[in-house]
Amino acid sequence: MELDNTYTIESKKQQIDTIVTPIGQNVSTIILKGNSYSKIFFEAFGKEITNLKDLQKLNLNDIFVGRGKEEIPESLHVIIHNEQQYLGTGLIGLNIISIDLSNNAVNPYGADALKPFLKQAHTLQKLYLNNCGLGIKGITHIAEGLSEGGLNLQVLALARNRAECQGAQAVSKALANLVNLKELHIYQNGIKQDGMIPLIENLQHNKNLQLVDVRDNFIHLDTTPHLVNLIPRLQGINISDCNIQTEQNDSIIEALDKVETLVRLGYNYAELSDVQGQKLLPIIEKHKQTIVKLELKGNDELKKATITKFRFIFQNKNNILGAFDSDEENEDEDELAKLFSQLEI
């Protein structure tokens, strides 16, 4: 059962060395985001959290601004391990269900400090490590930890980490253990065919999977058959900016037609022809009651008549259909990224 007793240090982008307000024993959620915390702070923090038996959620997004790369792994180690080094063993043994360490320079050394916690984190449901500078080594450390401890993980977010093919391969090996996974966010990682194919293939193990966000990687022609086998099981997919060519879209659209309930579709810059756009129209029409976001920007071959039909489907619903052209008024280029990264189906 999730508890709700929150301890927050207000985000003011300030440097913090001490715990001013005591952390209550019944705290279930800690939010430290948006400040810069020192190693001294985390020495004290690591000791505090070992006594918080109700602690379930940690929001540590953007907490190391201006800190040296050598400080961050040490701080993470103490928080996790509580042994004069600062976020690793302190968490071990606690029933943590959600951690957000996004937008910190966690790097491979910090990921290695997290690994012992992840190996025993059988209650962990959500792990956010977006834009953490993990690289191939860091992604591999995280994947190795989850291979042992990610049994209840539902959301895994590893976007913008330069995972590349080797990192994607490491994640793909861990997927068999993530039997409860619902969402995978691994966009903007430079993943090409050698990483994308095993990743998509191994997602077939995840029977509860609902959302996959692989935008801004590469989906080559040889990857397409694996993708179309996965799509019918999903409720949301983002394949925008994946260098998809026109000849790949027919089979992708056929797969989308087999989706039982479509909630989100990111299909920007995919070389959709107008004929393919017209084939997509009845699919979108069929799911218009469940779709909360549709993005088709940058498919310049779509004719005005086809675009008008898409707009007509959502004429009475605001903010569902994204802009078709970057010059359209009121376009919010970051909206899809935010919605996908925060999605809970």
Coordinates of C-alpha atoms in Angstrom, one line a residue:
M1 CA 0.0 0.0 0.0
E2 CA 1.3 3.4 -0.9
L3 CA 1.6 6.0 1.9
D4 CA 1.6 9.7 1.6
N5 CA 3.7 11.6 4.2
T6 CA 6.0 13.9 2.3
Y7 CA 9.3 15.6 3.3
T8 CA 10.3 18.4 0.8
I9 CA 13.2 20.8 0.6
E10 CA 11.9 23.6 -1.7
S11 CA 13.6 23.8 -5.1
K12 CA 15.5 27.1 -5.1
K13 CA 18.7 26.0 -6.9
Q14 CA 20.6 26.6 -3.7
Q15 CA 23.7 24.8 -2.3
I16 CA 22.7 22.8 0.8
D17 CA 25.2 21.2 3.3
T18 CA 23.0 20.4 6.3
I19 CA 19.6 19.0 7.1
V20 CA 17.8 22.0 8.7
T21 CA 14.4 20.6 9.2
P22 CA 14.4 17.1 10.8
I23 CA 13.0 14.3 8.7
G24 CA 10.0 12.7 10.5
Q25 CA 10.0 9.0 11.3
N26 CA 6.8 8.4 9.3
V27 CA 7.9 10.0 6.1
S28 CA 7.0 8.0 3.0
T29 CA 8.2 10.4 0.3
I30 CA 11.3 12.6 0.1
I31 CA 11.6 15.4 -2.5
L32 CA 15.0 17.1 -2.8
K33 CA 14.9 18.1 -6.5
G34 CA 16.3 21.3 -7.9
N35 CA 19.0 22.1 -5.4
S36 CA 22.7 21.3 -5.1
Y37 CA 23.5 19.0 -2.1
S38 CA 27.0 18.3 -0.8
K39 CA 28.7 15.1 0.3
I40 CA 28.4 16.4 3.9
F41 CA 24.6 16.7 3.5
F42 CA 24.4 13.1 2.2
E43 CA 26.5 11.7 5.0
A44 CA 23.8 12.9 7.4
F45 CA 21.0 12.1 5.0
G46 CA 22.3 8.5 4.5
K47 CA 22.1 8.0 8.3
E48 CA 18.6 9.5 8.5
I49 CA 17.0 7.4 5.9
T50 CA 18.1 4.1 7.4
N51 CA 15.6 4.7 10.2
L52 CA 12.7 5.6 7.8
K53 CA 10.9 2.3 7.7
D54 CA 7.9 3.8 5.8
L55 CA 10.0 5.5 3.1
Q56 CA 8.8 4.5 -0.4
K57 CA 9.6 7.3 -2.8
L58 CA 12.6 9.4 -3.5
N59 CA 12.6 12.3 -6.0
L60 CA 16.3 13.3 -6.4
N61 CA 15.9 14.9 -9.8
D62 CA 18.7 17.5 -10.5
I63 CA 20.3 17.5 -7.1
F64 CA 24.0 17.7 -7.9
V65 CA 24.2 21.0 -9.8
G66 CA 27.8 22.2 -9.9
R67 CA 29.2 19.2 -8.0
G68 CA 32.4 17.5 -9.0
K69 CA 32.1 14.2 -10.8
E70 CA 34.0 12.5 -7.9
E71 CA 31.5 13.7 -5.3
I72 CA 28.4 12.2 -7.0
P73 CA 29.3 8.5 -6.8
E74 CA 30.4 8.9 -3.2
S75 CA 27.1 10.6 -2.3
L76 CA 25.1 7.9 -4.1
H77 CA 27.1 5.2 -2.4
V78 CA 26.3 6.6 1.1
I79 CA 22.6 7.0 0.4
I80 CA 22.5 3.5 -0.8
H81 CA 25.0 1.8 1.5
N82 CA 25.3 4.1 4.5
E83 CA 29.0 3.3 5.0
Q84 CA 30.8 6.6 4.8
Q85 CA 30.5 6.9 1.2
Y86 CA 26.4 8.2 0.8
L87 CA 22.9 6.9 -1.2
G88 CA 23.6 3.1 -1.7
T89 CA 23.3 1.0 1.5
G90 CA 21.1 3.5 3.3
L91 CA 18.3 2.4 1.0
I92 CA 19.1 -1.3 1.1
G93 CA 16.5 -3.1 3.1
L94 CA 13.9 -0.4 2.7
N95 CA 10.7 -0.9 0.7
I96 CA 11.4 1.7 -1.9
I97 CA 8.9 1.7 -4.8
S98 CA 10.1 4.8 -6.8
I99 CA 13.4 6.6 -7.4
D100 CA 14.0 9.5 -9.7
L101 CA 17.6 10.5 -10.2
S102 CA 17.2 12.1 -13.6
N103 CA 19.2 15.1 -14.7
N104 CA 22.2 14.3 -12.5
A105 CA 25.7 13.4 -13.6
V106 CA 25.4 9.9 -12.1
N107 CA 27.9 8.6 -14.7
P108 CA 29.2 5.0 -14.7
Y109 CA 30.7 5.2 -11.2
G110 CA 27.4 6.4 -9.7
A111 CA 25.6 3.6 -11.6
D112 CA 28.0 1.1 -10.1
A113 CA 27.2 2.5 -6.6
L114 CA 23.5 1.9 -7.3
K115 CA 23.9 -1.6 -8.5
P116 CA 23.9 -3.3 -5.0
F117 CA 20.7 -1.6 -4.2
L118 CA 19.1 -2.6 -7.5
K119 CA 20.1 -6.2 -7.0
Q120 CA 17.9 -6.5 -3.9
A121 CA 15.2 -3.9 -4.8
H122 CA 12.4 -6.3 -5.1
T123 CA 9.7 -3.7 -4.2
L124 CA 11.0 -1.1 -6.7
Q125 CA 8.3 -0.2 -9.3
K126 CA 9.6 2.9 -10.9
L127 CA 13.2 3.9 -11.8
Y128 CA 13.9 7.2 -13.6
L129 CA 17.5 7.7 -14.8
N130 CA 17.0 10.1 -17.7
N131 CA 19.9 12.3 -18.8
C132 CA 22.4 10.9 -16.3
G133 CA 25.5 10.5 -18.4
L134 CA 25.5 6.8 -17.9
G135 CA 27.1 5.8 -21.2
I136 CA 27.5 2.1 -22.1
K137 CA 29.2 1.1 -18.8
G138 CA 26.6 2.9 -16.6
I139 CA 23.7 1.4 -18.5
T140 CA 25.3 -2.0 -18.2
H141 CA 25.7 -1.6 -14.4
I142 CA 22.0 -0.6 -14.1
A143 CA 20.9 -3.6 -16.3
E144 CA 23.0 -6.0 -14.3
G145 CA 21.4 -4.8 -11.0
L146 CA 17.9 -5.1 -12.4
S147 CA 18.7 -8.6 -13.7
E148 CA 18.6 -9.7 -10.1
G149 CA 16.3 -7.2 -8.4
G150 CA 13.8 -5.8 -10.9
L151 CA 11.0 -8.4 -10.5
N152 CA 8.3 -5.7 -9.7
L153 CA 9.6 -2.9 -11.8
Q154 CA 6.9 -1.3 -13.9
V155 CA 8.5 1.8 -15.3
L156 CA 12.1 2.0 -16.5
A157 CA 13.3 5.3 -17.9
L158 CA 16.8 5.5 -19.3
A159 CA 16.5 8.2 -21.9
R160 CA 19.4 10.5 -23.1
N161 CA 22.3 8.4 -21.7
R162 CA 24.4 7.5 -24.8
A163 CA 23.5 3.8 -24.3
E164 CA 24.2 3.0 -28.0
C165 CA 24.0 -0.6 -29.2
Q166 CA 26.0 -2.2 -26.4
G167 CA 23.9 -0.5 -23.7
A168 CA 20.7 -1.5 -25.4
Q169 CA 22.0 -5.1 -25.6
A170 CA 22.6 -5.0 -21.8
V171 CA 19.1 -3.8 -21.2
S172 CA 17.7 -6.4 -23.5
K173 CA 19.3 -9.2 -21.4
A174 CA 17.7 -7.8 -18.2
L175 CA 14.2 -7.7 -19.7
A176 CA 13.4 -11.4 -19.0
N177 CA 13.7 -10.6 -15.3
L178 CA 11.4 -7.6 -15.5
V179 CA 8.2 -9.6 -15.7
N180 CA 6.0 -6.7 -14.5
L181 CA 7.4 -4.0 -16.8
K182 CA 4.7 -1.7 -18.3
E183 CA 6.8 1.2 -19.7
L184 CA 10.2 1.5 -21.2
H185 CA 11.6 4.9 -22.0
I186 CA 14.9 4.7 -23.8
Y187 CA 14.7 7.5 -26.3
Q188 CA 17.7 9.6 -27.6
N189 CA 20.3 7.0 -27.0
G190 CA 21.9 6.5 -30.4
I191 CA 20.7 2.9 -30.7
K192 CA 21.1 1.3 -34.1
Q193 CA 20.1 -2.0 -35.5
D194 CA 22.4 -4.2 -33.5
G195 CA 21.0 -2.8 -30.3
M196 CA 17.4 -2.2 -31.4
I197 CA 16.6 -5.7 -32.7
P198 CA 17.5 -7.6 -29.5
L199 CA 15.8 -4.9 -27.4
I200 CA 12.5 -5.2 -29.3
E201 CA 12.8 -9.0 -29.5
N202 CA 13.3 -9.3 -25.8
L203 CA 10.4 -7.0 -25.0
Q204 CA 8.2 -9.9 -26.1
H205 CA 8.9 -11.4 -22.7
N206 CA 7.2 -8.5 -20.9
K207 CA 3.5 -9.6 -21.1
N208 CA 2.3 -6.5 -19.2
L209 CA 4.0 -4.1 -21.5
Q210 CA 1.9 -1.0 -22.5
L211 CA 4.3 1.7 -23.6
V212 CA 7.5 1.8 -25.5
D213 CA 9.3 5.1 -26.3
V214 CA 12.3 4.7 -28.6
R215 CA 12.1 8.0 -30.4
D216 CA 15.3 9.6 -31.8
N217 CA 17.1 6.3 -32.2
F218 CA 17.3 4.2 -35.4
I219 CA 14.7 1.8 -36.8
H220 CA 16.2 0.3 -39.9
L221 CA 14.4 -1.8 -42.5
D222 CA 15.7 -5.0 -40.9
T223 CA 14.3 -3.9 -37.5
T224 CA 10.8 -3.4 -38.9
P225 CA 9.6 -7.0 -38.7
H226 CA 10.5 -7.2 -35.0
L227 CA 8.8 -3.9 -34.3
V228 CA 5.5 -4.9 -36.0
N229 CA 5.4 -8.0 -33.9
L230 CA 5.5 -5.9 -30.8
I231 CA 3.2 -3.1 -31.7
P232 CA -0.2 -4.9 -31.5
R233 CA 0.4 -5.6 -27.8
L234 CA 0.9 -2.0 -26.8
Q235 CA -1.2 0.9 -25.9
G236 CA 1.4 3.6 -26.6
I237 CA 4.4 3.8 -28.8
N238 CA 6.8 6.6 -29.8
I239 CA 8.8 5.9 -33.0
S240 CA 9.4 9.6 -34.0
D241 CA 12.7 10.6 -35.5
C242 CA 13.9 7.1 -36.0
N243 CA 15.0 7.4 -39.6
I244 CA 12.0 5.4 -40.7
Q245 CA 11.6 5.3 -44.5
T246 CA 8.3 5.3 -46.5
E247 CA 8.7 1.6 -47.4
Q248 CA 8.6 0.6 -43.7
N249 CA 5.3 2.4 -42.9
D250 CA 2.9 0.0 -44.6
S251 CA 3.7 -2.9 -42.2
I252 CA 3.9 -0.5 -39.2
I253 CA 0.4 0.8 -40.0
E254 CA -0.9 -2.7 -40.4
A255 CA 0.4 -3.5 -37.0
L256 CA -1.2 -0.4 -35.5
D257 CA -4.5 -1.6 -36.9
K258 CA -4.2 -4.7 -34.7
V259 CA -3.8 -2.6 -31.5
E260 CA -6.7 -3.2 -29.1
T261 CA -6.6 0.1 -27.3
L262 CA -4.4 2.9 -28.6
V263 CA -3.7 5.7 -26.1
R264 CA -0.6 7.4 -27.5
L265 CA 1.2 7.5 -30.8
G266 CA 4.4 9.4 -31.7
Y267 CA 5.0 9.1 -35.4
N268 CA 6.9 12.3 -36.3
Y269 CA 9.3 12.6 -39.2
A270 CA 8.6 9.1 -40.5
E271 CA 8.3 9.8 -44.2
L272 CA 4.6 8.9 -44.3
S273 CA 3.2 9.2 -47.8
D274 CA -0.3 10.6 -48.2
V275 CA -1.6 7.2 -49.2
Q276 CA -0.2 5.8 -45.9
G277 CA -1.7 8.8 -44.0
Q278 CA -5.1 7.9 -45.4
K279 CA -4.6 4.3 -44.3
L280 CA -3.8 5.5 -40.8
L281 CA -6.9 7.7 -40.6
P282 CA -9.5 4.9 -39.9
I283 CA -7.2 3.5 -37.3
I284 CA -7.1 6.8 -35.5
E285 CA -10.8 7.2 -35.9
K286 CA -11.4 3.8 -34.3
H287 CA -9.4 4.8 -31.2
K288 CA -10.5 8.5 -31.0
Q289 CA -12.1 7.9 -27.6
T290 CA -9.0 6.5 -26.0
I291 CA -6.2 8.5 -27.7
V292 CA -4.8 11.3 -25.5
K293 CA -1.9 12.2 -27.7
L294 CA -1.1 11.9 -31.4
E295 CA 1.9 13.4 -33.1
L296 CA 2.4 13.3 -36.9
K297 CA 4.7 16.3 -37.4
G298 CA 7.2 16.4 -40.2
N299 CA 5.5 14.0 -42.6
D300 CA 5.6 16.5 -45.4
E301 CA 4.0 14.3 -48.0
L302 CA 0.6 14.4 -46.2
K303 CA -1.8 16.6 -48.2
K304 CA -3.9 19.3 -46.7
A305 CA -7.0 17.3 -47.3
T306 CA -5.6 14.4 -45.3
I307 CA -4.4 16.7 -42.5
T308 CA -7.8 18.2 -42.3
K309 CA -9.4 14.8 -41.8
F310 CA -7.0 14.1 -38.9
R311 CA -8.0 17.5 -37.4
F312 CA -11.6 16.8 -37.8
I313 CA -11.4 13.6 -35.7
F314 CA -10.2 15.7 -32.7
Q315 CA -12.0 18.9 -33.5
N316 CA -13.7 19.0 -30.1
K317 CA -10.7 17.8 -28.1
N318 CA -7.9 20.2 -27.3
N319 CA -4.2 19.2 -27.0
I320 CA -4.5 15.7 -28.4
L321 CA -3.4 16.2 -32.0
G322 CA 0.1 17.9 -32.2
A323 CA 1.1 20.4 -34.9
F324 CA 1.8 19.1 -38.4
D325 CA 4.3 21.9 -39.1
S326 CA 6.9 23.6 -37.0
D327 CA 5.6 27.0 -38.1
E328 CA 2.1 26.4 -36.8
E329 CA 1.0 28.7 -34.0
N330 CA 0.9 27.5 -30.4
E331 CA 3.2 24.6 -31.0
D332 CA 4.9 23.2 -27.9
E333 CA 7.9 21.2 -29.1
D334 CA 8.5 19.7 -25.6
E335 CA 4.9 18.6 -24.9
L336 CA 5.2 15.0 -26.3
A337 CA 8.5 14.4 -24.5
K338 CA 6.9 15.5 -21.2
L339 CA 3.8 13.5 -21.7
F340 CA 5.6 10.3 -22.6
S341 CA 8.1 10.6 -19.8
Q342 CA 5.3 11.1 -17.2
L343 CA 2.9 8.6 -18.6
E344 CA 1.1 6.2 -16.3
I345 CA -1.4 4.1 -18.2

